[in-house]
């Protein structure tokens, strides 16, 4: 996503409602936010009862000297910062509960389900001064154990932002993404002169061939070139550039709509 704003970080938010559930039916959220101007980053993992984990990750970045807080410690930090806890049931949708029940079956495919109607929410942005930022949050993959932490809160995996290159946010099978540090790998290809689209395809192809993992990414460079690419069967994506909304779901889809339309 490209967003022309005086503040990249101000437009990067996501909520935990509808998260993928753990094997015991709980909501545990991971999130990361990164500022490409300073390389400052904040992350949280395995947090419960927090409506907006990205905002909590930003507080970690801005209010502490740490990069990542996890589980009980992250929730204690949220309390100290005045972030209200919400009832877990308010974060669980009927659809996520249904998918949780279905995917307790041994032959379920959690990766494809995750990249369908539920899973990771990610965003990248560039402002009018060329500052980039990224944010990613997720409930993880289906059938995950309690306490499992995936790629999302890990710098270079779930996201990375650097004003000198660009910003990437990832979604997909976290264990595979971590093995290839997918976000940073894509930016490496951009450092070598590749466009966001080509670099994204190269990173995704390497991950698929090397560790047989499927993923999707949104990528932007400081000049505003962007890409939404994926190797899964689908990935819901949208990009706002100037007065036009771009969006799609399946491979090859690219629809546009004027943002001035009612």
mmCIF file of C-alpha atoms in Angstrom, residues 111 172-182 185 203-215 231:
data_model
loop_
_atom_site.group_PDB
_atom_site.id
_atom_site.type_symbol
_atom_site.label_atom_id
_atom_site.label_comp_id
_atom_site.label_asym_id
_atom_site.label_seq_id
_atom_site.Cartn_x
_atom_site.Cartn_y
_atom_site.Cartn_z
ATOM 1 C CA UNK A 111 -1.551 -22.002 5.327
ATOM 2 C CA UNK A 172 2.100 -16.735 4.869
ATOM 3 C CA UNK A 173 3.685 -19.685 6.640
ATOM 4 C CA UNK A 174 5.718 -18.023 9.366
ATOM 5 C CA UNK A 175 8.239 -20.790 9.923
ATOM 6 C CA UNK A 176 9.143 -20.748 6.221
ATOM 7 C CA UNK A 177 9.290 -16.938 6.115
ATOM 8 C CA UNK A 178 11.693 -16.913 9.059
ATOM 9 C CA UNK A 179 14.025 -19.421 7.395
ATOM 10 C CA UNK A 180 14.641 -17.060 4.472
ATOM 11 C CA UNK A 181 14.072 -13.706 6.293
ATOM 12 C CA UNK A 182 11.686 -12.894 3.460
ATOM 13 C CA UNK A 185 15.585 -10.759 1.245
ATOM 14 C CA UNK A 203 12.059 -13.530 -2.860
ATOM 15 C CA UNK A 204 8.829 -15.501 -3.018
ATOM 16 C CA UNK A 205 10.214 -17.883 -5.654
ATOM 17 C CA UNK A 206 13.329 -18.542 -3.566
ATOM 18 C CA UNK A 207 11.229 -19.289 -0.494
ATOM 19 C CA UNK A 208 8.972 -21.662 -2.424
ATOM 20 C CA UNK A 209 11.844 -23.567 -4.013
ATOM 21 C CA UNK A 210 14.130 -23.600 -0.974
ATOM 22 C CA UNK A 211 11.724 -24.390 1.876
ATOM 23 C CA UNK A 212 8.457 -25.195 -0.005
ATOM 24 C CA UNK A 213 6.646 -22.306 1.678
ATOM 25 C CA UNK A 214 3.857 -20.104 0.332
ATOM 26 C CA UNK A 215 3.633 -16.409 1.129
ATOM 27 C CA UNK A 231 2.462 -17.559 -4.359
#
